[in-house]
Structures are given as C-alpha cells and as structure tokens.
Coordinates of C-alpha atoms in Angstrom, one line a residue:
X1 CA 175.9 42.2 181.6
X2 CA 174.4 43.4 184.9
X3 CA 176.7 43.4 188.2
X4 CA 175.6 40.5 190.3
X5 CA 173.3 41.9 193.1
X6 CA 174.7 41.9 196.4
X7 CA 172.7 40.6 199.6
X8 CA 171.6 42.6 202.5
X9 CA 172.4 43.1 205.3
X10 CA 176.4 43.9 204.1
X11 CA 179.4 44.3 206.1
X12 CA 181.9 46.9 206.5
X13 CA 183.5 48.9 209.0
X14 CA 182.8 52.7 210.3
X15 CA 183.8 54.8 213.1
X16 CA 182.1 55.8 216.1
X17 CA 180.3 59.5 215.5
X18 CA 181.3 60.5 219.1
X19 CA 185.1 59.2 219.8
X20 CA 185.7 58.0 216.3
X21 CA 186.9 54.7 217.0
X22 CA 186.7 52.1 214.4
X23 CA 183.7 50.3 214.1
X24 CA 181.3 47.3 212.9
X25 CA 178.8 48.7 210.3
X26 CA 176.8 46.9 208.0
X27 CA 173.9 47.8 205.8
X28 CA 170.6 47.0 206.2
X29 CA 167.0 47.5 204.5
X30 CA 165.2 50.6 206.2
X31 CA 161.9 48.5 207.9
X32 CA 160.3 51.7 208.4
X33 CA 160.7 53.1 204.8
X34 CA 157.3 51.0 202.7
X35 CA 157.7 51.3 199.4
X36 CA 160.2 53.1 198.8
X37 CA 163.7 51.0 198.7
X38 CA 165.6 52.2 201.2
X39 CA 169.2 51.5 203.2
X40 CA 170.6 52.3 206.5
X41 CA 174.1 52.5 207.5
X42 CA 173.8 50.6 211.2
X43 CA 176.5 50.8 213.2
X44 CA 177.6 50.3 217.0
X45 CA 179.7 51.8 219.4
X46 CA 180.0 50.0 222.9
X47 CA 180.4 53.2 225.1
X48 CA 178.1 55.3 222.3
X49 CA 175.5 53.2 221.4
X50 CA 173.9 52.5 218.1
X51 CA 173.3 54.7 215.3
X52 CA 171.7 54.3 211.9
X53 CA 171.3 57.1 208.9
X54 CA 169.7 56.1 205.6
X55 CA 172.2 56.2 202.5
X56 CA 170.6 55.1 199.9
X57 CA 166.7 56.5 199.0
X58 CA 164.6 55.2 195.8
X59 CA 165.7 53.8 192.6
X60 CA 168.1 52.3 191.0
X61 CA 168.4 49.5 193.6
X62 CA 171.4 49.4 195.8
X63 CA 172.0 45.7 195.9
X64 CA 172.4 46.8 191.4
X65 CA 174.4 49.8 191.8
X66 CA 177.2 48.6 193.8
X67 CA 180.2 46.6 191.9
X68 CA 183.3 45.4 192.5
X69 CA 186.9 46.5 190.9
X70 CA 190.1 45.9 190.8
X71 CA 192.0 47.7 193.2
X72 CA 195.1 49.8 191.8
X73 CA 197.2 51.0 195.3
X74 CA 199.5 54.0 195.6
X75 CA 202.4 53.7 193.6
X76 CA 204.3 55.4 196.3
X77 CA 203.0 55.0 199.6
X78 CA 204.2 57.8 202.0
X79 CA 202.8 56.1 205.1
X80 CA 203.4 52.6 206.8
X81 CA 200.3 50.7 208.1
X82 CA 200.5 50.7 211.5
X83 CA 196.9 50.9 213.0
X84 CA 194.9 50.4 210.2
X85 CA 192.0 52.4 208.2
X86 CA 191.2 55.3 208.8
X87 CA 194.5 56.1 211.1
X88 CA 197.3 55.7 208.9
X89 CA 196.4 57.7 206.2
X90 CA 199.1 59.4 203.7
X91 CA 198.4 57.2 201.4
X92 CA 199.5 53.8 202.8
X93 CA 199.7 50.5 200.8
X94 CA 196.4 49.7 201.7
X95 CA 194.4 52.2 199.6
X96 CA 193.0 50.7 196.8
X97 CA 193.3 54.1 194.5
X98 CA 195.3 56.4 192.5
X99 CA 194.7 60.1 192.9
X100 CA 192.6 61.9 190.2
X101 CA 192.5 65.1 192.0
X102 CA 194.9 66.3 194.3
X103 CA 193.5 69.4 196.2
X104 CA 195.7 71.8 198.0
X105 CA 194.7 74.3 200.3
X106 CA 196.5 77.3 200.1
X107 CA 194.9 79.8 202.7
X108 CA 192.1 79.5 205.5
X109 CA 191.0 82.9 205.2
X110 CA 188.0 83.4 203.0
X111 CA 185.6 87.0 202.1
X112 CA 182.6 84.7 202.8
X113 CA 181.0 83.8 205.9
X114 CA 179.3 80.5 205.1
X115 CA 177.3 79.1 208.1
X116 CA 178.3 75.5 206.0
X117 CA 181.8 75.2 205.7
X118 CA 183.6 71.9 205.7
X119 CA 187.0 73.8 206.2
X120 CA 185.8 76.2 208.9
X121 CA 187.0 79.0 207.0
X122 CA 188.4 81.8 208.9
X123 CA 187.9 80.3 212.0
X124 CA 191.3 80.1 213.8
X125 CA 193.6 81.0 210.8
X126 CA 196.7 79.7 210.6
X127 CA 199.7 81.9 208.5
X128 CA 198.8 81.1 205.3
X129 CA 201.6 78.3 203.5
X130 CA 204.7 79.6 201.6
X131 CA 205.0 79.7 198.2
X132 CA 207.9 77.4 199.1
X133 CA 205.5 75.0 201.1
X134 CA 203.3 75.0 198.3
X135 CA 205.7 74.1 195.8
X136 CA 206.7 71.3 198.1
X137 CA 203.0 69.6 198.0
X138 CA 202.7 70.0 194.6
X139 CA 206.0 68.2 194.2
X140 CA 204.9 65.9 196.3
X141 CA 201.7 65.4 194.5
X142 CA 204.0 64.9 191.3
X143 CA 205.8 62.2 193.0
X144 CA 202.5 59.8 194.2
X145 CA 200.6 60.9 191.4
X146 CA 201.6 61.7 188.4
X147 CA 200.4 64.3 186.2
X148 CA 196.8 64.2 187.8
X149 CA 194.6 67.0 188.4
X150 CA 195.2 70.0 191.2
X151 CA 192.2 72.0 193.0
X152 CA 193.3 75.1 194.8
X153 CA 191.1 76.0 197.1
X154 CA 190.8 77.0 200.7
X155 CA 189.5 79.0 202.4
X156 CA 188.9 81.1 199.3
X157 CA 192.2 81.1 197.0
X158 CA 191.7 84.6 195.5
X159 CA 191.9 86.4 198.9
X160 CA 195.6 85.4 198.2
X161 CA 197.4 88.1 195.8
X162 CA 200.0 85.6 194.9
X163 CA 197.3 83.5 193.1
X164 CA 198.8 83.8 189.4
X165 CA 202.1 82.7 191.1
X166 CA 201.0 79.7 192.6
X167 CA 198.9 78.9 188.9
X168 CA 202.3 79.3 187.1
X169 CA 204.0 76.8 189.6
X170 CA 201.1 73.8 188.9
X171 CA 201.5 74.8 185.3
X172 CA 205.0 74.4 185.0
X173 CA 205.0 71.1 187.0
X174 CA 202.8 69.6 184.1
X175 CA 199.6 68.4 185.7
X176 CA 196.5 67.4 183.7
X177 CA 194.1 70.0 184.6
X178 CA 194.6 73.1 187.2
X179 CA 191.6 74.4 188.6
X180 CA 190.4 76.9 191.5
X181 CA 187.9 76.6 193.7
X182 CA 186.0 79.7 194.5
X183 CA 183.2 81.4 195.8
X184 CA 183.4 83.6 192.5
X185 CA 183.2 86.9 194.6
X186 CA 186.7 88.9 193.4
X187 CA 186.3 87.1 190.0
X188 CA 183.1 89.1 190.0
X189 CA 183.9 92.4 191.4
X190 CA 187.4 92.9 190.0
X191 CA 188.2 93.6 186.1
X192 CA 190.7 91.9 184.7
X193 CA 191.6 89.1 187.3
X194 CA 189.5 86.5 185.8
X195 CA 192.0 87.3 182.3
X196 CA 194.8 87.1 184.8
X197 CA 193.9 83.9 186.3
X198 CA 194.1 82.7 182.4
X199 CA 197.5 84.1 181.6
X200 CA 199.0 82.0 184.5
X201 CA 197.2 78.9 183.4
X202 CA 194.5 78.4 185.0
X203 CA 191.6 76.4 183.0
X204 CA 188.6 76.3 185.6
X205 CA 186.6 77.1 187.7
X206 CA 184.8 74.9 190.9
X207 CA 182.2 77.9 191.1
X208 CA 179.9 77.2 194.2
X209 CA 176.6 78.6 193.3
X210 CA 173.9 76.7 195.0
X211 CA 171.1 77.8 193.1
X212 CA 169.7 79.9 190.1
X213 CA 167.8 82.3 192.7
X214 CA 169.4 83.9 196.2
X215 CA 167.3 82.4 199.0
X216 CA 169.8 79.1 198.7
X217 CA 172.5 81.2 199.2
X218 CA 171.1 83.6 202.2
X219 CA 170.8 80.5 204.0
X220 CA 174.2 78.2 203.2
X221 CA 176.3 81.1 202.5
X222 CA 175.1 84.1 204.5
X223 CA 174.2 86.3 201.9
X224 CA 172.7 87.2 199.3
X225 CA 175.5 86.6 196.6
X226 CA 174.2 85.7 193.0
X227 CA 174.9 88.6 190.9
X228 CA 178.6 88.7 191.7
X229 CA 178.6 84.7 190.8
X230 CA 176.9 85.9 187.4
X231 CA 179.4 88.5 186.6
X232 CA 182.0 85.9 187.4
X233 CA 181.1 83.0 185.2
X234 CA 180.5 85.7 182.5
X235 CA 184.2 87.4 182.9
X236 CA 185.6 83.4 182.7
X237 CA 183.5 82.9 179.7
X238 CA 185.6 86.2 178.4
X239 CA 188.7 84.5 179.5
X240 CA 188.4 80.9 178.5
X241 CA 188.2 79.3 181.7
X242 CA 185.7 76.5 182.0
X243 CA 183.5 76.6 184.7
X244 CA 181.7 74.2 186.9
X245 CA 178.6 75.2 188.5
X246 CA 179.0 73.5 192.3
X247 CA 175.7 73.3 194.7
X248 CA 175.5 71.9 198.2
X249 CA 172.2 70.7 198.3
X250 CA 169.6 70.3 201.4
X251 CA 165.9 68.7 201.8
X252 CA 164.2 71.9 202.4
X253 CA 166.6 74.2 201.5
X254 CA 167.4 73.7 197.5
X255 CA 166.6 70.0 196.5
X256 CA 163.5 71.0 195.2
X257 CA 165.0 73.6 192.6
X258 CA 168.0 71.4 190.9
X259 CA 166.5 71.8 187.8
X260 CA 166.5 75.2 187.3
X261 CA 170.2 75.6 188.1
X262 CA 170.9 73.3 185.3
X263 CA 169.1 75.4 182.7
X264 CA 170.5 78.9 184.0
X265 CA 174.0 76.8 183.3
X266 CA 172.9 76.1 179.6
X267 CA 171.9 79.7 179.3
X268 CA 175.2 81.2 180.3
X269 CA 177.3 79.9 177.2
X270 CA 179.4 76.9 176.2
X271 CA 182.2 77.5 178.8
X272 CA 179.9 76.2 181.6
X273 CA 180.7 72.7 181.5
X274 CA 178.4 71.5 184.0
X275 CA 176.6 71.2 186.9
X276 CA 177.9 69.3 190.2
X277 CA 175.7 68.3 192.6
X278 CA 176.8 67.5 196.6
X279 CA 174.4 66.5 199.5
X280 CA 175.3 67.9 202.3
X281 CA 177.5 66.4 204.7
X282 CA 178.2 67.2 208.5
X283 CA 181.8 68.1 208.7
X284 CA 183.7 71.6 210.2
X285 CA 181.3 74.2 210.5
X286 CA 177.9 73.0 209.9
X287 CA 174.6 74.3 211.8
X288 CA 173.5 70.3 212.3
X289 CA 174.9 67.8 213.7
X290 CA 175.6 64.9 211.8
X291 CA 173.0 62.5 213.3
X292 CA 170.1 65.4 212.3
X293 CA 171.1 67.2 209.0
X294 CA 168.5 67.6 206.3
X295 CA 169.9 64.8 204.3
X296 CA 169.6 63.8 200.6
X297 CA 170.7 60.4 198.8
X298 CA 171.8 60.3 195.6
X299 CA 169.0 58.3 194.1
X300 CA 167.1 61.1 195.2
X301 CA 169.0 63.4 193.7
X302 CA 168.7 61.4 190.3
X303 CA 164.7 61.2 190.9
X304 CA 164.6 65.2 191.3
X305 CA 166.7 66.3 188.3
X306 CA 163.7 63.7 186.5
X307 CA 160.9 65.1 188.1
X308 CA 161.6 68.7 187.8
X309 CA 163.0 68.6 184.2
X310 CA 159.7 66.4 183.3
X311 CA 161.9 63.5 182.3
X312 CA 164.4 65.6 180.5
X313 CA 167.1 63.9 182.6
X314 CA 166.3 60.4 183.6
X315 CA 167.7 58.5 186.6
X316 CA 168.3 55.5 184.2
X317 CA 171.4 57.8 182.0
X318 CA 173.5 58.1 185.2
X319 CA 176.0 55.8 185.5
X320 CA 178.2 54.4 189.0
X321 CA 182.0 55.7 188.8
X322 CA 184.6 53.7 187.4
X323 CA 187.0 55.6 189.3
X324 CA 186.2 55.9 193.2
X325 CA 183.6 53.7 195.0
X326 CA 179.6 53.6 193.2
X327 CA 178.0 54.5 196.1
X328 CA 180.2 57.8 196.3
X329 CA 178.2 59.5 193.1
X330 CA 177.1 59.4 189.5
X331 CA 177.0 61.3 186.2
X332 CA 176.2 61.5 182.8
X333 CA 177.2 63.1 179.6
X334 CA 174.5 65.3 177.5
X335 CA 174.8 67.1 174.3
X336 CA 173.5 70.9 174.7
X337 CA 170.8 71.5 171.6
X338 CA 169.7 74.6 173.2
X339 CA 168.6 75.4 176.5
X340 CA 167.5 71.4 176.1
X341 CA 169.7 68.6 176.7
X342 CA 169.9 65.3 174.9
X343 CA 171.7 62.2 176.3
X344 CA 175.6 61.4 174.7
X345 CA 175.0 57.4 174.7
X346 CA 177.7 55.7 175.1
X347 CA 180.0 58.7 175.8
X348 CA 183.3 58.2 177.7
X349 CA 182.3 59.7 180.8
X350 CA 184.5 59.9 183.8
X351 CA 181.8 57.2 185.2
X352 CA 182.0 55.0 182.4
X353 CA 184.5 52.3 182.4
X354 CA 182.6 49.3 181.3
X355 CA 181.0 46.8 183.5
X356 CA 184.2 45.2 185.7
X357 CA 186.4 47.8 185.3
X358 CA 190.1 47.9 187.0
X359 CA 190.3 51.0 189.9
X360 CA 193.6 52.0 187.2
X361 CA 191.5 52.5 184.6
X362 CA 189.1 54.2 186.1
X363 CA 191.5 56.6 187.5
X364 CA 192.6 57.3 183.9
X365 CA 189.5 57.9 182.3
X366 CA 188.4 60.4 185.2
X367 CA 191.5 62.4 185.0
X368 CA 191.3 62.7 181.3
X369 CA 188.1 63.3 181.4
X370 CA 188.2 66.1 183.4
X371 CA 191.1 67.2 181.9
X372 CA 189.1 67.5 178.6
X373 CA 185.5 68.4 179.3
X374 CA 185.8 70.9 182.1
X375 CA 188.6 73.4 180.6
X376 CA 186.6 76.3 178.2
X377 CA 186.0 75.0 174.4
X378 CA 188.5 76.2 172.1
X379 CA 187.8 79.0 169.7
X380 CA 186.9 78.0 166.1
X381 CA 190.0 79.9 165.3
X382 CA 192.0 77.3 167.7
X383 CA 189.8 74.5 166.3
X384 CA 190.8 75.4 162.7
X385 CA 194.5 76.5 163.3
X386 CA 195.4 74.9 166.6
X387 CA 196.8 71.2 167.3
X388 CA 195.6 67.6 167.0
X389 CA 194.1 68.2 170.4
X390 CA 192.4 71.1 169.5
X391 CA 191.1 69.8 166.2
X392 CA 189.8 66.7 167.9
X393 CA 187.9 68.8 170.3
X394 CA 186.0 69.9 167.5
X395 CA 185.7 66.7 166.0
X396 CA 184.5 65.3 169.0
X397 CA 181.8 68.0 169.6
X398 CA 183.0 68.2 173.3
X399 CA 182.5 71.7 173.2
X400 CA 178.7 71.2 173.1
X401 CA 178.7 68.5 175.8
X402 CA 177.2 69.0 179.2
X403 CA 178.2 66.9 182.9
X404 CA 175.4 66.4 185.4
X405 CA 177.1 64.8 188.4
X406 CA 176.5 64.1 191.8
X407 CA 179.1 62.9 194.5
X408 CA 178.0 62.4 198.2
X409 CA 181.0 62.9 200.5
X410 CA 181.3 61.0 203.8
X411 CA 181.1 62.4 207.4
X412 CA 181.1 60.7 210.7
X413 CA 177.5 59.2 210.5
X414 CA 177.9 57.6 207.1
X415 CA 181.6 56.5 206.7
X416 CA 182.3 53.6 205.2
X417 CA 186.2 52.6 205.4
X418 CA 185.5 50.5 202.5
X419 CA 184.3 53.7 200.3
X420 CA 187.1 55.7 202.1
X421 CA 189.6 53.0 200.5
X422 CA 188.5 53.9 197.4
X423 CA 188.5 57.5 197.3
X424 CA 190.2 59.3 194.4
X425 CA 189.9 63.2 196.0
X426 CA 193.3 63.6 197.9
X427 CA 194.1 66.5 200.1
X428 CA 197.5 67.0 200.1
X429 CA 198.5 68.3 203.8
X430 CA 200.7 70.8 204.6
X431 CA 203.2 68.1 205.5
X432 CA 202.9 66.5 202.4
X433 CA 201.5 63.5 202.8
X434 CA 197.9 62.5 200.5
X435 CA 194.6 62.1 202.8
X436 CA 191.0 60.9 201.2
X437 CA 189.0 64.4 201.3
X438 CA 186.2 63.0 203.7
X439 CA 188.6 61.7 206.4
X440 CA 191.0 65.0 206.4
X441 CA 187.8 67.0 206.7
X442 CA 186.0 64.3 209.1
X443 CA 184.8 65.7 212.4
X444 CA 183.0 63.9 215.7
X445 CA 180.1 66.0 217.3
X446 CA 182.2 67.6 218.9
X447 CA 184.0 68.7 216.8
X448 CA 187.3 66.9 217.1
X449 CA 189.3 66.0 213.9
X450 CA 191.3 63.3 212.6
X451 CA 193.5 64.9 210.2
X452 CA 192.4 68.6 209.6
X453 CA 194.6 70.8 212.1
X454 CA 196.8 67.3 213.4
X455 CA 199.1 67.0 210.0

C-alpha cells in the first residue's frame, strides 16, 4: 500500500538565514522548473525578506515520498521546553526521536585543510576534551540512549594519540557499533595504527573520500589526497575494520562521477561496506553562502547513480528512512556478484521498516543495522568456529552485501523544524546534553551559531 500523497503547498516552520529566528515555511511547486517535478522550500522573514531554495529535483514524486510515523520522544529528556524548536535543544520532550548515532567530537584540530568543513576545523581551537570529559558524554549518551551507536570524529580523531584509549572507554560502555570518522590520512601513512585502532575496538571506518580520482579532492579538501585514502582502506581491510566510503558531493564538482566511486568500493574487497552519499550543505567553513551553493537533491542523486551505472542502480530500489524524517535520505541494499551489484529485495535495510512504521522501530532497525552491515565480515575461520552471531553472518550472506545511501543534511536555507524533530544524528556537546547534527552545526551568513561554540 502506497502512502497517501500529500498536497502542495505544505506547511512547516524554518528559521530566518540571516538572524535565525523562527519562521513560516511551506513548500511549494517550483513554477519555473517545466517538466521536471520540482519543490521549493519558501520562506519569509519580516526584517530579511523572502527566500526560496529548491529541495526536491526529479523523480520519485515528493507529495509519494514523504510519510508519516509514529513519533517515539527521548526517553530521558535533558532539557525543558522553554522557547520552542530549534532553541531548546538537549533533547527536550518534544523531539520525536531516539538517537541511533551519537557522535562525539573529541578534538578540533585536524592535518587537513578542507576549504568545506562543517566543524571549521582548526580554526580557533579550543584545548581539546579530557579523557574525563569524554567519558562523561559517553555516559551521558548511555543514559538517553542506550546502547546506540558512537561516531568519534572531529576535527580529525587520529591527530589525538590517546585514540585507542578513548576506543576502549566506548567499548567497555557497551554500545552497538563504535566507529571513527576520518580523513584516512595517518591510517594511511602510519604502520600498524589501523591494527591498533582494532585491538581497542574499533569496527569502522566513516572514510571521506569524495571521489575515485583527485581533482574532487583538490578542490573540497585542498589537496591532492587519494593514495593515502587507498593505503588506508587497504591497512583496515588488513585489520578487520569495516569501512564506509563518505563523499560530499557538488553540481559541478563530483555529481557527475558517483558511479565510479561506487565500483572502485567493490574493487577494494568485502570490508568496504558501502558508499554514503551527502549533498553539500552551507554550514562552518564553506566557500558559498547558503543562498548560492552548487546544490544537489536527492532525487538527483538517485537519477545519477542510474544514469551513470546505465541502470545498474535504479532510483525505484531506494527506499525513504524508517528511522529519521524521508526527506532527510535514502538507501538500498545490494548483493556484490563481482564488480556488479544486484538488488537484495526485500532486505532489512536501515530504510526499511514497512509502510507506517513507528519512529521506535525505526530507530531499532537502523542501529542494528548499522551495527551489522558496516563492521568488516568475519573470517571463514570466525564463521565456522565463532558464535551464533558469527555463524548467522554467514548464513545471512551479509558479508557480500553492499549500502548505497544518501542523506541530505540541513543548513540555514533549507531547515525544516519538522525534519529537525525527527533527526536520529545527535551530537553530544561538551556539556552533555544531545543536539540534532544540523542544528549544532547550523550557521547564519554570517556566520553566527546556534549551538556550536555556545554549549
């Protein structure tokens, strides 16, 4: 059964790009776009003016893609509501998520220099957190959360030496899944870290890697870096860390070569779980503004990775999330038979959770799935001699299946309070309270935050 359609225009509510005051929003059918369905986000500010910045480009339909769920709110809200979305965040008893990924930053310096950074790295640095700050967030984390998944990341984590440390702490507090996210450079320049990463329990790898050639790289990272990336997913490989291949992607920079970053992923062995797509968003240190950046949708997106694999990938095997809110991204599960892929139907995907699903259940079915698919394979020798996890691994074939996701993240042009309430990415701030990724990282053209540098 098909979600009911919704009707456009659509309410919701954003905030003001220049002063970031809550808003009216609603979303409207681009009149200038022929052809091609297309949606604005229109919004007005009564000292700023209007603006308007398409969301939604090409097939599937909008009006189809968006559903409904059940909420499922913090079970331990560590804010009160006082002003309302999106200035009381913590969580507060309004959200209408559960964290599947809690992400932690643990430095702000960083051995790249990327002109596209949503944390600013190395701008400004603050003394990096305790080990006994750290602890604290992930205890906090614990406490809203559960046994969820936790991102390190930064800044760039391994500039830290006290890495393994801070692995060993997440491990020993239980959580699903812990994974780093990197820039891949020391993994790729120094032997035996990636082995020593392992031995504290880490089990993958958020590997940004824009593209399966450099010129992506020279231009959103600021240098030519793909052979360290390489010799970094190889060493993992070595190690048994999973590894997720992570682009930013830009009209005229790298949307036209999706495709091939894809196939370099099936080429590099089983412990490359995936590819995750992100179009680029306008927050902390960006060379666009917001109301200007080259902008892709995630229809488009979908309509690429068909296109350039010659119908390989299809848009029609992604499916909305289960888990945060359908206009936020998609994915699909493939089985690798090669260097070709071939759809998993009916695979319990992180995005699959039937066709009125709870926001609960969806939370559980992400975190498991991550938990599952984007750790390394086992051995055969685990398969065979391991436990009933293991075995049913093998069973499963998981270690032959493949992610293709997408998520669009939210800045100041396209928020939508009612996707924010949704969100399922949690920054956990140095004061230990849980923020939705795109507001913590939100910034006005100016430049002014709402959380990043204030908590």
């Amino acid at each position: 059964m098909t979600p009911p359609a919704r009707s456009l225009p659509q309410a919701t509510e954003s905030v003001c790009p220049v002063c970031l005051r809550r808003i009216p929003a609603e979303y409207v059918l681009d009149p200038a776009e022929e052809g091609i369905p297309s949606v604005l986000l229109r919004k007005e500010c009564p000292e700023h003016g209007v603006f308007s910045v398409p969301v939604w480009r090409g097939m599937p339909d909008f009006r189809s893609w968006v559903r409904d769920k059940t909420p499922s709110h913090p079970r331990h809200p560590f804010v009160e509501r006082e002003r309302g979305c999106p200035f009381d965040c913590g969580l507060c008893p309004d959200h209408a998520q559960h964290t599947c990924t809690g992400l932690i930053e643990v430095t702000g310096r960083c051995n790249l220099r990327c002109p596209v950074c949503y944390a600013s790295a190395g701008e400004q640095v603050a003394p990096e957190p305790s080990l006994e700050r750290i602890a604290f967030q992930m205890d906090r984390l614990r406490q809203a959360s559960g046994a969820c998944n936790v991102q390190l990341s930064g800044g760039e984590p391994t500039v830290r030496d006290d890495l393994p440390e801070i692995i060993r702490m997440a491990k020993a507090r239980g959580f699903a899944l812990i994974q780093c996210n990197t820039n891949g450079l020391r993994l790729g320049t120094e032997p035996g870290y990636a082995a020593s990463l392992r031995e504290a329990g880490l089990d993958s790898v958020y590997l940004q890697c824009d593209a399966a050639d450099d010129a992506a790289h020279e231009i959103l990272r600021g240098r030519r870096c793909l052979p360290e990336k390489l010799e970094a997913i190889r060493v993992c490989g070595e190690a048994g860390i999973g590894v997720v291949l992570v682009a930013t992607v830009a009209a005229g920079v790298n949307a036209d070569r999706l495709w091939p970053l894809v196939e370099m992923g099936l080429r590099l062995g089983a412990h490359v779980r995936g590819v995750h797509f992100q179009p680029m968003s306008s927050f902390g240190r960006c060379p666009w503004r917001s109301d200007g950046a080259p902008r892709v949708t995630l229809p488009e997106i979908a309509a690429e990775l068909e296109r350039q694999s010659q119908g390989q990938i299809r848009w029609t095997d992604f499916h909305p999330p289960g888990c945060e809110n359908a206009l936020c991204s998609f994915s699909a599960v493939y089985r690798r038979n090669g260097e070709t892929l071939e759809l998993v139907q009916g695979a319990s995907s992180c995005c699959d959770c039937g066709e009125t699903p709870s926001a609960a259940e969806g939370a559980r079915k992400a975190k498991a799935f991550a938990a599952r698919h984007w750790s390394a394979p086992a051995s055969p020798a685990a398969a065979r001699d391991g436990d009933a996890f293991d075995r049913f691994l093998a069973s499963a074939g998981i270690e032959q299946r493949f992610t293709v996701s997408c998520m669009a993240f939210q800045d100041a042009m396209t928020l939508d309070l009612e996707r924010v309430k949704g969100c399922c990415i949690h920054v956990v701030s140095p004061s230990g309270t849980l923020i939705p990724f795109c507001l913590y990282n939100l910034t006005s053209f100016d430049g002014t935050t709402l959380y990043r540098g204030r908590v």
